[in-house]
mmCIF file of C-alpha atoms and ligand atoms in Angstrom:
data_model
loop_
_atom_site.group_PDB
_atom_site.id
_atom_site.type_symbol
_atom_site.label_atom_id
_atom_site.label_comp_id
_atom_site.label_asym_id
_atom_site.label_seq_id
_atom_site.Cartn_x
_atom_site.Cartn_y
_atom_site.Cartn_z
ATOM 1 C CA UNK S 82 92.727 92.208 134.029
ATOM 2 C CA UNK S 83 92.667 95.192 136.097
ATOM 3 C CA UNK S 84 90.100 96.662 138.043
ATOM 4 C CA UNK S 85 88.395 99.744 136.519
ATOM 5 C CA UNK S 86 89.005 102.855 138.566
ATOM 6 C CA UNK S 87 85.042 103.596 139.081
ATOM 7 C CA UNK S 88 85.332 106.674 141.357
ATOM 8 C CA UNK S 89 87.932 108.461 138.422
ATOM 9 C CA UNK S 90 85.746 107.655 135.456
ATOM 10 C CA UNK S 91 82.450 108.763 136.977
ATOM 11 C CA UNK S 92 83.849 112.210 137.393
ATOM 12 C CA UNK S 93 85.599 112.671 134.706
ATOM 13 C CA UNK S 94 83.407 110.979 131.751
ATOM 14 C CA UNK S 95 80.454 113.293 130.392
ATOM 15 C CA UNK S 96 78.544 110.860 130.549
ATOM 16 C CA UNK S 97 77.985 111.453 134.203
ATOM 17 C CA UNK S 98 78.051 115.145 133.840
ATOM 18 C CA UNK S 99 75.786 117.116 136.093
ATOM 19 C CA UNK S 100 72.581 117.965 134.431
ATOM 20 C CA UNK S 101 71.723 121.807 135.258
ATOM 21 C CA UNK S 102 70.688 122.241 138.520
ATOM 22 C CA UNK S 103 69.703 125.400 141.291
ATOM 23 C CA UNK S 104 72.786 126.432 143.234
ATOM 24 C CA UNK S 105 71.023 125.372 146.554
ATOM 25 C CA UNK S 106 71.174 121.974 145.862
ATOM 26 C CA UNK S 107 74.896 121.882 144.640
ATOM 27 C CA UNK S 108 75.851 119.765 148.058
ATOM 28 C CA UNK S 109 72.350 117.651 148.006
ATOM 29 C CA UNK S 110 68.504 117.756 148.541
ATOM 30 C CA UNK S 111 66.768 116.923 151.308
ATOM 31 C CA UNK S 112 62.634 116.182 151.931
ATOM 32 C CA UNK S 113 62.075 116.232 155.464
ATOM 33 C CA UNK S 114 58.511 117.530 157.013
ATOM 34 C CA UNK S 115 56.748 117.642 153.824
ATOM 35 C CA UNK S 116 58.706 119.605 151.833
ATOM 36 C CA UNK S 117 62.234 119.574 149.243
ATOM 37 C CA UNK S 118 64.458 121.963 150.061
ATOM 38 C CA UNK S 119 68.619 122.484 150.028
ATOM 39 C CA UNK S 120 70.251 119.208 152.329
ATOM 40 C CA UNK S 121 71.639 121.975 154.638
ATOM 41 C CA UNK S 122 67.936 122.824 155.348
ATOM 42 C CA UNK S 123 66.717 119.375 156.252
ATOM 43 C CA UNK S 124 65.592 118.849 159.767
ATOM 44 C CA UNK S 125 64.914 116.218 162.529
ATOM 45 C CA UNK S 126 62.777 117.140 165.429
ATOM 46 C CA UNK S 127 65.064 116.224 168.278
ATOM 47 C CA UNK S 128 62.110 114.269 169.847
ATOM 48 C CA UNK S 129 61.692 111.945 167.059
ATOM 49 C CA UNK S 130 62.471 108.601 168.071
ATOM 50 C CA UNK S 131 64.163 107.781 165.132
ATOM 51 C CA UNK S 132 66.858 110.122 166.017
ATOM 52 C CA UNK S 133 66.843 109.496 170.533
ATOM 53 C CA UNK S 134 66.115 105.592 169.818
ATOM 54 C CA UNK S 135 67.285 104.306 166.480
ATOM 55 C CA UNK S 136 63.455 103.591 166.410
ATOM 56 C CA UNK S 137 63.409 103.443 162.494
ATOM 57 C CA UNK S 138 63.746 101.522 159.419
ATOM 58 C CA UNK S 139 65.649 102.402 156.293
ATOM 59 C CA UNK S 140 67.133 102.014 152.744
ATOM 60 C CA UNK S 141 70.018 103.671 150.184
ATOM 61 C CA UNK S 142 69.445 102.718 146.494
ATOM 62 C CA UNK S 143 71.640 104.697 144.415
ATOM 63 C CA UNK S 144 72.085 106.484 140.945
ATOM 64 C CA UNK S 145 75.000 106.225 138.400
ATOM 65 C CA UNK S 146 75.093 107.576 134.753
ATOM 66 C CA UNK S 147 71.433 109.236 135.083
ATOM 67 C CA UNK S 148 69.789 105.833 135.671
ATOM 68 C CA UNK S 149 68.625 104.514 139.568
ATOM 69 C CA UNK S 150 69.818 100.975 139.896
ATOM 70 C CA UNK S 151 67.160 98.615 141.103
ATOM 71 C CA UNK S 152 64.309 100.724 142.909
ATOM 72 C CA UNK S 153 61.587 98.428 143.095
ATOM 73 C CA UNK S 154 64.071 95.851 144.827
ATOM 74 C CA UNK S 155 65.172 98.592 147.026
ATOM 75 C CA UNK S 156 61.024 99.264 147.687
ATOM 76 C CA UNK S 157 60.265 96.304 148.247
ATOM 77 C CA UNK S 158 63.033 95.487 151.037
ATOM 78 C CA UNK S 159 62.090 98.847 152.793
ATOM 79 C CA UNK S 160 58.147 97.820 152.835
ATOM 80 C CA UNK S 161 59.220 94.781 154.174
ATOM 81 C CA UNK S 162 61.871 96.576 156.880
ATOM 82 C CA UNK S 163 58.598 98.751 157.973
ATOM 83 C CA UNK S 164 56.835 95.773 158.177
ATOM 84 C CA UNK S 165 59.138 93.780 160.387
ATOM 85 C CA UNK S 166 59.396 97.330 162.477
ATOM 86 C CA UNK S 167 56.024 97.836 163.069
ATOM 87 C CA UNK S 168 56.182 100.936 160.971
ATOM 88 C CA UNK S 169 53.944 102.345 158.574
ATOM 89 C CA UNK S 170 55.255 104.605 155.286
ATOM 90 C CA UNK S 171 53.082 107.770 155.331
ATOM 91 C CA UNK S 172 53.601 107.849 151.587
ATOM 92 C CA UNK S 173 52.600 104.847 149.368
ATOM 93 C CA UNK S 174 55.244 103.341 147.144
ATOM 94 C CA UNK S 175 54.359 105.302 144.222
ATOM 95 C CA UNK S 176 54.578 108.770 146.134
ATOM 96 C CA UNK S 177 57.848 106.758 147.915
ATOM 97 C CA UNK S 178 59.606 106.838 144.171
ATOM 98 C CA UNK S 179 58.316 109.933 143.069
ATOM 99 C CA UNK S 180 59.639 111.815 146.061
ATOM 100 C CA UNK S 181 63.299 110.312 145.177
ATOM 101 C CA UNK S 182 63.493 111.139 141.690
ATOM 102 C CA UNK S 183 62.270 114.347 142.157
ATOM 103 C CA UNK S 184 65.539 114.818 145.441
ATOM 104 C CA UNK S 185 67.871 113.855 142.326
ATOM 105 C CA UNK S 186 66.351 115.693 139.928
ATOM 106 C CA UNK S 187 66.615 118.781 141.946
ATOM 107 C CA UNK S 188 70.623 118.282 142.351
ATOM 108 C CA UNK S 189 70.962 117.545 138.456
ATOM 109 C CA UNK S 190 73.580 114.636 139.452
ATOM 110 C CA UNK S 191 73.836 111.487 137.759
ATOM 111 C CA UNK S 192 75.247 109.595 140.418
ATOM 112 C CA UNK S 193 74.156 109.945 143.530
ATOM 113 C CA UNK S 194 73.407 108.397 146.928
ATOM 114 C CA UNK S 195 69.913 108.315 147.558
ATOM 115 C CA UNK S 196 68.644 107.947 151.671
ATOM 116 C CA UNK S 197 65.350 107.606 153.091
ATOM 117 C CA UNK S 198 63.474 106.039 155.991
ATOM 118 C CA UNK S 199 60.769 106.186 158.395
ATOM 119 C CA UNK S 200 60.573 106.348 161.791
ATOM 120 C CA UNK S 201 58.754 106.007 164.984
ATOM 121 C CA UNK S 202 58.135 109.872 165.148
ATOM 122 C CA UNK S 203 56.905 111.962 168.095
ATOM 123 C CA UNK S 204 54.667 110.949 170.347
ATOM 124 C CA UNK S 205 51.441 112.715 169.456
ATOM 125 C CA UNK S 206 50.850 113.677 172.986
ATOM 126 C CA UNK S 207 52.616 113.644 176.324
ATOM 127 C CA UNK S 208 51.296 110.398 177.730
ATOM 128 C CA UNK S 209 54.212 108.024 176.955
ATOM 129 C CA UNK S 210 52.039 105.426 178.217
ATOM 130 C CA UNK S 211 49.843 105.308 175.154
ATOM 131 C CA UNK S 212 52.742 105.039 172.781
ATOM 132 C CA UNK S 213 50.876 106.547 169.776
ATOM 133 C CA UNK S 214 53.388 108.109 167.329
ATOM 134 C CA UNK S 215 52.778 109.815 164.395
ATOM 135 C CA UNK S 216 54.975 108.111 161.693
ATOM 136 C CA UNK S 217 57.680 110.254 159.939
ATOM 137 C CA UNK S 218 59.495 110.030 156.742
ATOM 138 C CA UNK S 219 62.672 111.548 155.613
ATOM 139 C CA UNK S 220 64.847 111.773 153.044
ATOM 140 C CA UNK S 221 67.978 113.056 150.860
ATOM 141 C CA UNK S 222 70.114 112.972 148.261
ATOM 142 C CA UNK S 223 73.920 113.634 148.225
ATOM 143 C CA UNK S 224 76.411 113.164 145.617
ATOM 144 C CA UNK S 225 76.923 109.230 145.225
ATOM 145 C CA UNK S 226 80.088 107.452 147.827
ATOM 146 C CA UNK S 227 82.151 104.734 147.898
ATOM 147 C CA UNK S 228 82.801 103.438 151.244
ATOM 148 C CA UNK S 229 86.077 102.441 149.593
ATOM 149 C CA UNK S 230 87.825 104.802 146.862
ATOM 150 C CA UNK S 231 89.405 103.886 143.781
ATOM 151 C CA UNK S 232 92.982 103.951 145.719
ATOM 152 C CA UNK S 233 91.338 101.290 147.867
ATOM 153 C CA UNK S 234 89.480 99.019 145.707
ATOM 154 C CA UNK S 235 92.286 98.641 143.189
ATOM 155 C CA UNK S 236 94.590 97.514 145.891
ATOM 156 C CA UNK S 237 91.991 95.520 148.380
ATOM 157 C CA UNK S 238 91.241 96.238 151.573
ATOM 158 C CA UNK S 239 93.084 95.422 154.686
ATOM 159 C CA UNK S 240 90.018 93.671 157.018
ATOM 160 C CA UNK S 241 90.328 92.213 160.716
ATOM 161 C CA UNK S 242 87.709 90.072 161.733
ATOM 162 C CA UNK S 243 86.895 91.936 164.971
ATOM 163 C CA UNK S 244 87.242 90.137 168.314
ATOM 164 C CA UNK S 245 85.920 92.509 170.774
ATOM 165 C CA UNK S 246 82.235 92.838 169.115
ATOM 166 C CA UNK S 247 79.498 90.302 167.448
ATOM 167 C CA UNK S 248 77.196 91.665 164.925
ATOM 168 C CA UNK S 249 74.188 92.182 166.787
ATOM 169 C CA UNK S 250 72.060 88.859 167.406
ATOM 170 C CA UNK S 251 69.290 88.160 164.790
ATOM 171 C CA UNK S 252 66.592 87.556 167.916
ATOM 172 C CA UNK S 253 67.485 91.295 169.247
ATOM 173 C CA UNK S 254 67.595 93.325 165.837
ATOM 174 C CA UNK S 255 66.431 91.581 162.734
ATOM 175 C CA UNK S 256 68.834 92.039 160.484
ATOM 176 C CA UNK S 257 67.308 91.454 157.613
ATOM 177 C CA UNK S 258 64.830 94.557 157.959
ATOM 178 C CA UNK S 259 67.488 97.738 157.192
ATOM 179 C CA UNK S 260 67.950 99.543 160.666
ATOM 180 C CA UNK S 261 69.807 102.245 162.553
ATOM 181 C CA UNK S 262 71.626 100.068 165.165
ATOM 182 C CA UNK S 263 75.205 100.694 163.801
ATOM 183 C CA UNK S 264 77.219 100.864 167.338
ATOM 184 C CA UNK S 265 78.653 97.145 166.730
ATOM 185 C CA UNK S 266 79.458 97.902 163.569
ATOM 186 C CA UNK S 267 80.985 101.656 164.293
ATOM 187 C CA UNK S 268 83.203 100.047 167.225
ATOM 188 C CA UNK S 269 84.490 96.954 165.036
ATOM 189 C CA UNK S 270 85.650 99.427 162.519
ATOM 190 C CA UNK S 271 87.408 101.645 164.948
ATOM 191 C CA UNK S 272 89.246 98.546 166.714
ATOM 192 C CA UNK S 273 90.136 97.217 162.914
ATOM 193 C CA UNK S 274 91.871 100.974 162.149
ATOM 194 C CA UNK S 275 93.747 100.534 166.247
ATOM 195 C CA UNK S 276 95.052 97.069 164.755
ATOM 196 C CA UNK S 277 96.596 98.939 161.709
ATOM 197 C CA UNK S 278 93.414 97.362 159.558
ATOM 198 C CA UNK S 279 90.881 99.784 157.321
ATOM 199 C CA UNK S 280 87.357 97.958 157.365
ATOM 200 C CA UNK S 281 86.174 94.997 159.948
ATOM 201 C CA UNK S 282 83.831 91.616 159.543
ATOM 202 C CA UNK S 283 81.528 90.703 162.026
ATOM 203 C CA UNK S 284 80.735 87.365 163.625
ATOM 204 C CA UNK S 285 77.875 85.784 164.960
ATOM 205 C CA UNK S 286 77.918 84.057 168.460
ATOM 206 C CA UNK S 287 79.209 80.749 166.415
ATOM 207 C CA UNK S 288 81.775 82.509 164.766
ATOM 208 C CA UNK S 289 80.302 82.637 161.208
ATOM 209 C CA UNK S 290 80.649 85.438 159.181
ATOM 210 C CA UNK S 291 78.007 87.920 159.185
ATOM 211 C CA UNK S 292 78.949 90.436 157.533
ATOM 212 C CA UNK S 293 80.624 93.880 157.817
ATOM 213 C CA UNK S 294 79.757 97.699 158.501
ATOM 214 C CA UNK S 295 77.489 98.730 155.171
ATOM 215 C CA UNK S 296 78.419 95.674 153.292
ATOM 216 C CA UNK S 297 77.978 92.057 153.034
ATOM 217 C CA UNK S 298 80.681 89.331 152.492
ATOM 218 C CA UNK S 299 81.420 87.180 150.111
ATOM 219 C CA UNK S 300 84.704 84.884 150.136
ATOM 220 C CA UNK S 301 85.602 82.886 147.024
ATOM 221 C CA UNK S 302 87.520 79.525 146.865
ATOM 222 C CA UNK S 303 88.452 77.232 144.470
ATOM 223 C CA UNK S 304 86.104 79.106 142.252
ATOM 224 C CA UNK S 305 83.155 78.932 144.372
ATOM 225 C CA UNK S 306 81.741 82.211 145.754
ATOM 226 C CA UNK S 307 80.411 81.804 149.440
ATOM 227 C CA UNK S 308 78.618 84.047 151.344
ATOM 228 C CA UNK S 309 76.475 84.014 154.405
ATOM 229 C CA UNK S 310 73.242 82.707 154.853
ATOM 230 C CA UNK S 311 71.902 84.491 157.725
ATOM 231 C CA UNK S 312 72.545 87.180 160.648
ATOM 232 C CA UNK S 313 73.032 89.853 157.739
ATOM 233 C CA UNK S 314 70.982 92.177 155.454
ATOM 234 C CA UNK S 315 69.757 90.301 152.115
ATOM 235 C CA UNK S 316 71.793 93.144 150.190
ATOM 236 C CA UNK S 317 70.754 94.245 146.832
ATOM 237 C CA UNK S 318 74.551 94.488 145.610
ATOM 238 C CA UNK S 319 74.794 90.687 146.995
ATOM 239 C CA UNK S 320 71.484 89.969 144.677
ATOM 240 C CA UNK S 321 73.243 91.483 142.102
ATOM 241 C CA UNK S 322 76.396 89.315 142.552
ATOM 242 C CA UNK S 323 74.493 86.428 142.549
ATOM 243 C CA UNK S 324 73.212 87.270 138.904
ATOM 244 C CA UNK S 325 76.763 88.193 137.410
ATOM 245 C CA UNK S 326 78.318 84.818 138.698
ATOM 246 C CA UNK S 327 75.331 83.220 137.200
ATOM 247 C CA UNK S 328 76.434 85.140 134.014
ATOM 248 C CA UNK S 329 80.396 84.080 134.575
ATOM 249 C CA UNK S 330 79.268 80.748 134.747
ATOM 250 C CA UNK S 331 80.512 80.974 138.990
ATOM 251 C CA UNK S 332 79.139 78.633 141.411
ATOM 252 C CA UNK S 333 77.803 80.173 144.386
ATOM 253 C CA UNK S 334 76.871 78.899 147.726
ATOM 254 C CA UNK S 335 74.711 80.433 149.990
ATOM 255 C CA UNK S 336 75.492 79.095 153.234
ATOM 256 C CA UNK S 337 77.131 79.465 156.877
ATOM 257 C CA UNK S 338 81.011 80.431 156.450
ATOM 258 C CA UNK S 339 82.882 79.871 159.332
ATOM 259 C CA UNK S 340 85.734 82.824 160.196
ATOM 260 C CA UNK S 341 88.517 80.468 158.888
ATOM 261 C CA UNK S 342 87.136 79.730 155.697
ATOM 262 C CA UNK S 343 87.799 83.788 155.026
ATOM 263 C CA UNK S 344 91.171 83.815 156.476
ATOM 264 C CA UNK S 345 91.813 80.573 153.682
ATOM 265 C CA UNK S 346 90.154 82.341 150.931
ATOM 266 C CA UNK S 347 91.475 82.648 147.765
ATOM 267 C CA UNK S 348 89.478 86.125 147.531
ATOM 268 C CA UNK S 349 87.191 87.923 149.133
ATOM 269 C CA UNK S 350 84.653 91.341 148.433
ATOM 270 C CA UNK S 351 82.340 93.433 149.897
ATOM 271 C CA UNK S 352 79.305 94.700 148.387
ATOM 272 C CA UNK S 353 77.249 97.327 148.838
ATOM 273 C CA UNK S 354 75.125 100.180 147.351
ATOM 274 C CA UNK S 355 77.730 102.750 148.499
ATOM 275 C CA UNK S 356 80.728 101.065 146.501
ATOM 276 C CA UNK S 357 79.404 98.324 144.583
ATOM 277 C CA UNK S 358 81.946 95.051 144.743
ATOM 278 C CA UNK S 359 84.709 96.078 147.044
ATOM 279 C CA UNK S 360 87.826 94.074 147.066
ATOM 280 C CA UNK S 361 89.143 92.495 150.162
ATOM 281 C CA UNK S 362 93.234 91.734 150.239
ATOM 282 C CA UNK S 363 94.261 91.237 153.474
ATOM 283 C CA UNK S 364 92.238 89.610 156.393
ATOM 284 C CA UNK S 365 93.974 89.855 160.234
ATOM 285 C CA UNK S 366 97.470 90.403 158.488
ATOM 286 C CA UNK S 367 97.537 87.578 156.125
ATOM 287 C CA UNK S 368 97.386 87.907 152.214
ATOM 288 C CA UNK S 369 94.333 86.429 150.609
ATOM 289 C CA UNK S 370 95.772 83.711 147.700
ATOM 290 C CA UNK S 371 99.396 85.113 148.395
ATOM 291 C CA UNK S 372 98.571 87.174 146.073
ATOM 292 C CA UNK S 373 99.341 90.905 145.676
ATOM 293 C CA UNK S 374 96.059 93.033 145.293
ATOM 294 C CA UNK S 375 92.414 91.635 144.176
ATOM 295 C CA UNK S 376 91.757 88.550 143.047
ATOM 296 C CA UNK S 377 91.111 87.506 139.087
ATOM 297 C CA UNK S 378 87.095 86.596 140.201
ATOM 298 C CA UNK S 379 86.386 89.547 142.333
ATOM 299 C CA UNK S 380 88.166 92.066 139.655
ATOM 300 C CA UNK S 381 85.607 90.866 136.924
ATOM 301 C CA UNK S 382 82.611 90.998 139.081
ATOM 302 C CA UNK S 383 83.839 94.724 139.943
ATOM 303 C CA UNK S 384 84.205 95.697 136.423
ATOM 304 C CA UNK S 385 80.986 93.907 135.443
ATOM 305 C CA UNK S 386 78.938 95.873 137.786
ATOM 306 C CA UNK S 387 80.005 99.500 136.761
ATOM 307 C CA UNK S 388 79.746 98.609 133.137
ATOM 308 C CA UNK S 389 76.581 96.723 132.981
ATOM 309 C CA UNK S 390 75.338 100.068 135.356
ATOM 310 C CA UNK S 391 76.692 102.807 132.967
ATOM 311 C CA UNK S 392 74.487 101.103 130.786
ATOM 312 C CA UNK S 393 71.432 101.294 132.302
ATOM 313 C CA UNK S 394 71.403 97.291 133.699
ATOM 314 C CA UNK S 395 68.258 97.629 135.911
ATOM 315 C CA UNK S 396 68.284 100.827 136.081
ATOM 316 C CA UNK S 397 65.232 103.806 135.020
ATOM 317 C CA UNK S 398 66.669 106.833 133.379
ATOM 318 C CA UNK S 399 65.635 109.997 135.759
ATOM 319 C CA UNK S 400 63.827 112.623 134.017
ATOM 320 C CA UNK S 401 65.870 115.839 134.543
ATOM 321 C CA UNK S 402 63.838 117.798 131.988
ATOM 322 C CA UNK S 403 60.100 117.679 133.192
ATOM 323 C CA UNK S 404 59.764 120.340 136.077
ATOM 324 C CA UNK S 405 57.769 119.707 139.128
ATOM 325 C CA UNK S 406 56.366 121.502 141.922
ATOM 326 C CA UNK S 407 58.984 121.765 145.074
ATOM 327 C CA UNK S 408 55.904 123.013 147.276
ATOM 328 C CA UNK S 409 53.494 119.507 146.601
ATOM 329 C CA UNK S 410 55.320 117.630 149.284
HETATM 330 C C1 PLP L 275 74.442 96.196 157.564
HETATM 331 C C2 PLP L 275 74.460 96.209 156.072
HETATM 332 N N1 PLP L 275 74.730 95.067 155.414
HETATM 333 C C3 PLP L 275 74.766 95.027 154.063
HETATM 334 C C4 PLP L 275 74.559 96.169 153.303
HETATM 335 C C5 PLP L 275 74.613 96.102 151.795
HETATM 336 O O1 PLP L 275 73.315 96.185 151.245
HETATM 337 P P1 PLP L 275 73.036 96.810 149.822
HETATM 338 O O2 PLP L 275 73.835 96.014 148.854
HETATM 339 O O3 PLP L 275 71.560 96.637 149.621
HETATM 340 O O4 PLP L 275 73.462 98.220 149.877
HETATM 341 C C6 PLP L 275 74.266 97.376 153.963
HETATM 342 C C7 PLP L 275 74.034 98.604 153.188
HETATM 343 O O5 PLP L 275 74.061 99.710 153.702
HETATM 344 C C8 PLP L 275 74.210 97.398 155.380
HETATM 345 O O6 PLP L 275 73.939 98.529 156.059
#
């Protein structure tokens, strides 16, 4: 079997054709203080604490064929990020999801990556004492990425499991609520690329996997899919691997990998909304399964995904017909 070249087919099939759409938002939309407008025209007030403190929570759900994948699952996680963050949406969930369609709508795509979040926001006066910020939200919508093209998925990536960082620990950032502290995972990708590597894996303190910059791991041996249990984000993609292995008849644990168990692997993937199942090949030099390119597994869980999405698998068709007002914000 090989793996479907997703990235190719999704702009070149009709099926995920542009649907008409206002010049302005040919390179994405944007709703930032209240209001839509082209992505090049969306704005952060350089006091916002999102922005000077990574004082924010918040999520990516994404589009592909016309239909968003999963939004109540994304909703719900982000609630719950806010929640664990002390933050408070200044939109309800219903105004939340409105406010997104209506970002894709506005750039007619089909597949796209959809971004929003709240944040501290300013301080409503000077007296930093007080600490009473006005919450913000933002938000946009950009043509949809994959953290790892067709050329790389079909071949696997080459990981290293980085030695000079830990994912940050659980009891300093929750990892579980979707957040802006990225500098472990920024650095760990820039020492894999120094060791001649593309993409990195995080440990904890124990030297479990984690997981890895945007994406969560899964390793797969003897037919058994593993992934982590804890000290990573409960990923939508990985939910959504844990329902096609139920439908391939896969068993899955859910549990703490140690780092050797993914340089023994017989496969290994990342998943995320920004790429969907992404296949791993190489880990710190070695070949996963001596094999040459992704596994059997990991290539039908990849082709799964995209097909089941094209289809509409969890997804709600956006309505790029019905016209709204740009100005109601
Ligand atoms: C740190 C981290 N882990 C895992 C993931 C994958 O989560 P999801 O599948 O919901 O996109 C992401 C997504 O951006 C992430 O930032």
């Amino acid at each position: 079997m090989h793996l479907i070249e997703a990235q190719k087919i999704i702009t070149s099939d009709p099926k995920h054709a542009r649907a008409p759409h206002a010049a302005e938002y040919s390179h994405g939309s944007a709703f930032t203080q209240g209001a839509y407008k082209p992505i090049e025209q969306g704005v952060v007030p350089i006091t916002d604490s999102g922005f000077i403190h990574a004082d924010a929570a918040y999520d990516v759900v994404s589009a592909s064929a016309g239909y968003i994948f999963r939004m109540e699952d994304h909703i719900k996680r982000f609630t719950a990020s806010c929640e664990k963050f002390a933050l408070v949406n200044p939109y309800t969930e219903e105004q939340t999801v409105e406010i997104l369609n209506n970002l894709v709508k506005l750039t007619g795509l089909k597949d796209a990556y959809i971004w929003w979040a709240v944040t501290r926001g300013e301080l409503s006066d000077s007296d930093r004492v007080k600490l009473e910020y006005v919450n913000k939200f933002y938000a946009f919508v950009t043509p949809y990425m994959f953290i790892h093209g067709d050329e790389m998925r079909t071949r696997g990536a080459k990981v290293k499991i980085s030695t000079d960082y830990l994912r940050i620990p659980e009891t300093s950032v929750d990892p579980t609520a979707k957040n802006f502290h990225w500098m472990d995972m920024k650095l760990s990708i820039l020492e894999a690329r120094t060791a001649g590597a593309e993409w990195s894996v995080l440990l904890d303190a124990k030297g479990n996997l984690t997981e890895a910059p945007g994406c969560n791991i899964f390793i797969i041996k003897d037919d058994t899919l593993k992934t982590p249990n804890s000290g990573c984000l409960e990923g939508i993609t990985r939910q959504t691997v844990f329902e096609l292995a139920e439908e391939l008849g896969l068993r899955l644990e859910v549990t703490k990998v140690p780092s050797e168990e993914l340089l023994e692997a017989d496969e290994a993937f990342l998943t995320s909304t920004a790429g969907g199942v992404m296949p791993v090949s190489f880990v710190d030099g070695r070949s996963l399964g001596g094999q040459n390119g992704p596994g059997e597994l990991t290539t039908q869980l990849h082709n799964l995904y995209w097909e089941k999405r094209w289809n509409g698998w969890l997804g709600e068709a956006i309505d790029y017909e019905t016209p709204f007002s740009v100005s109601a914000g």
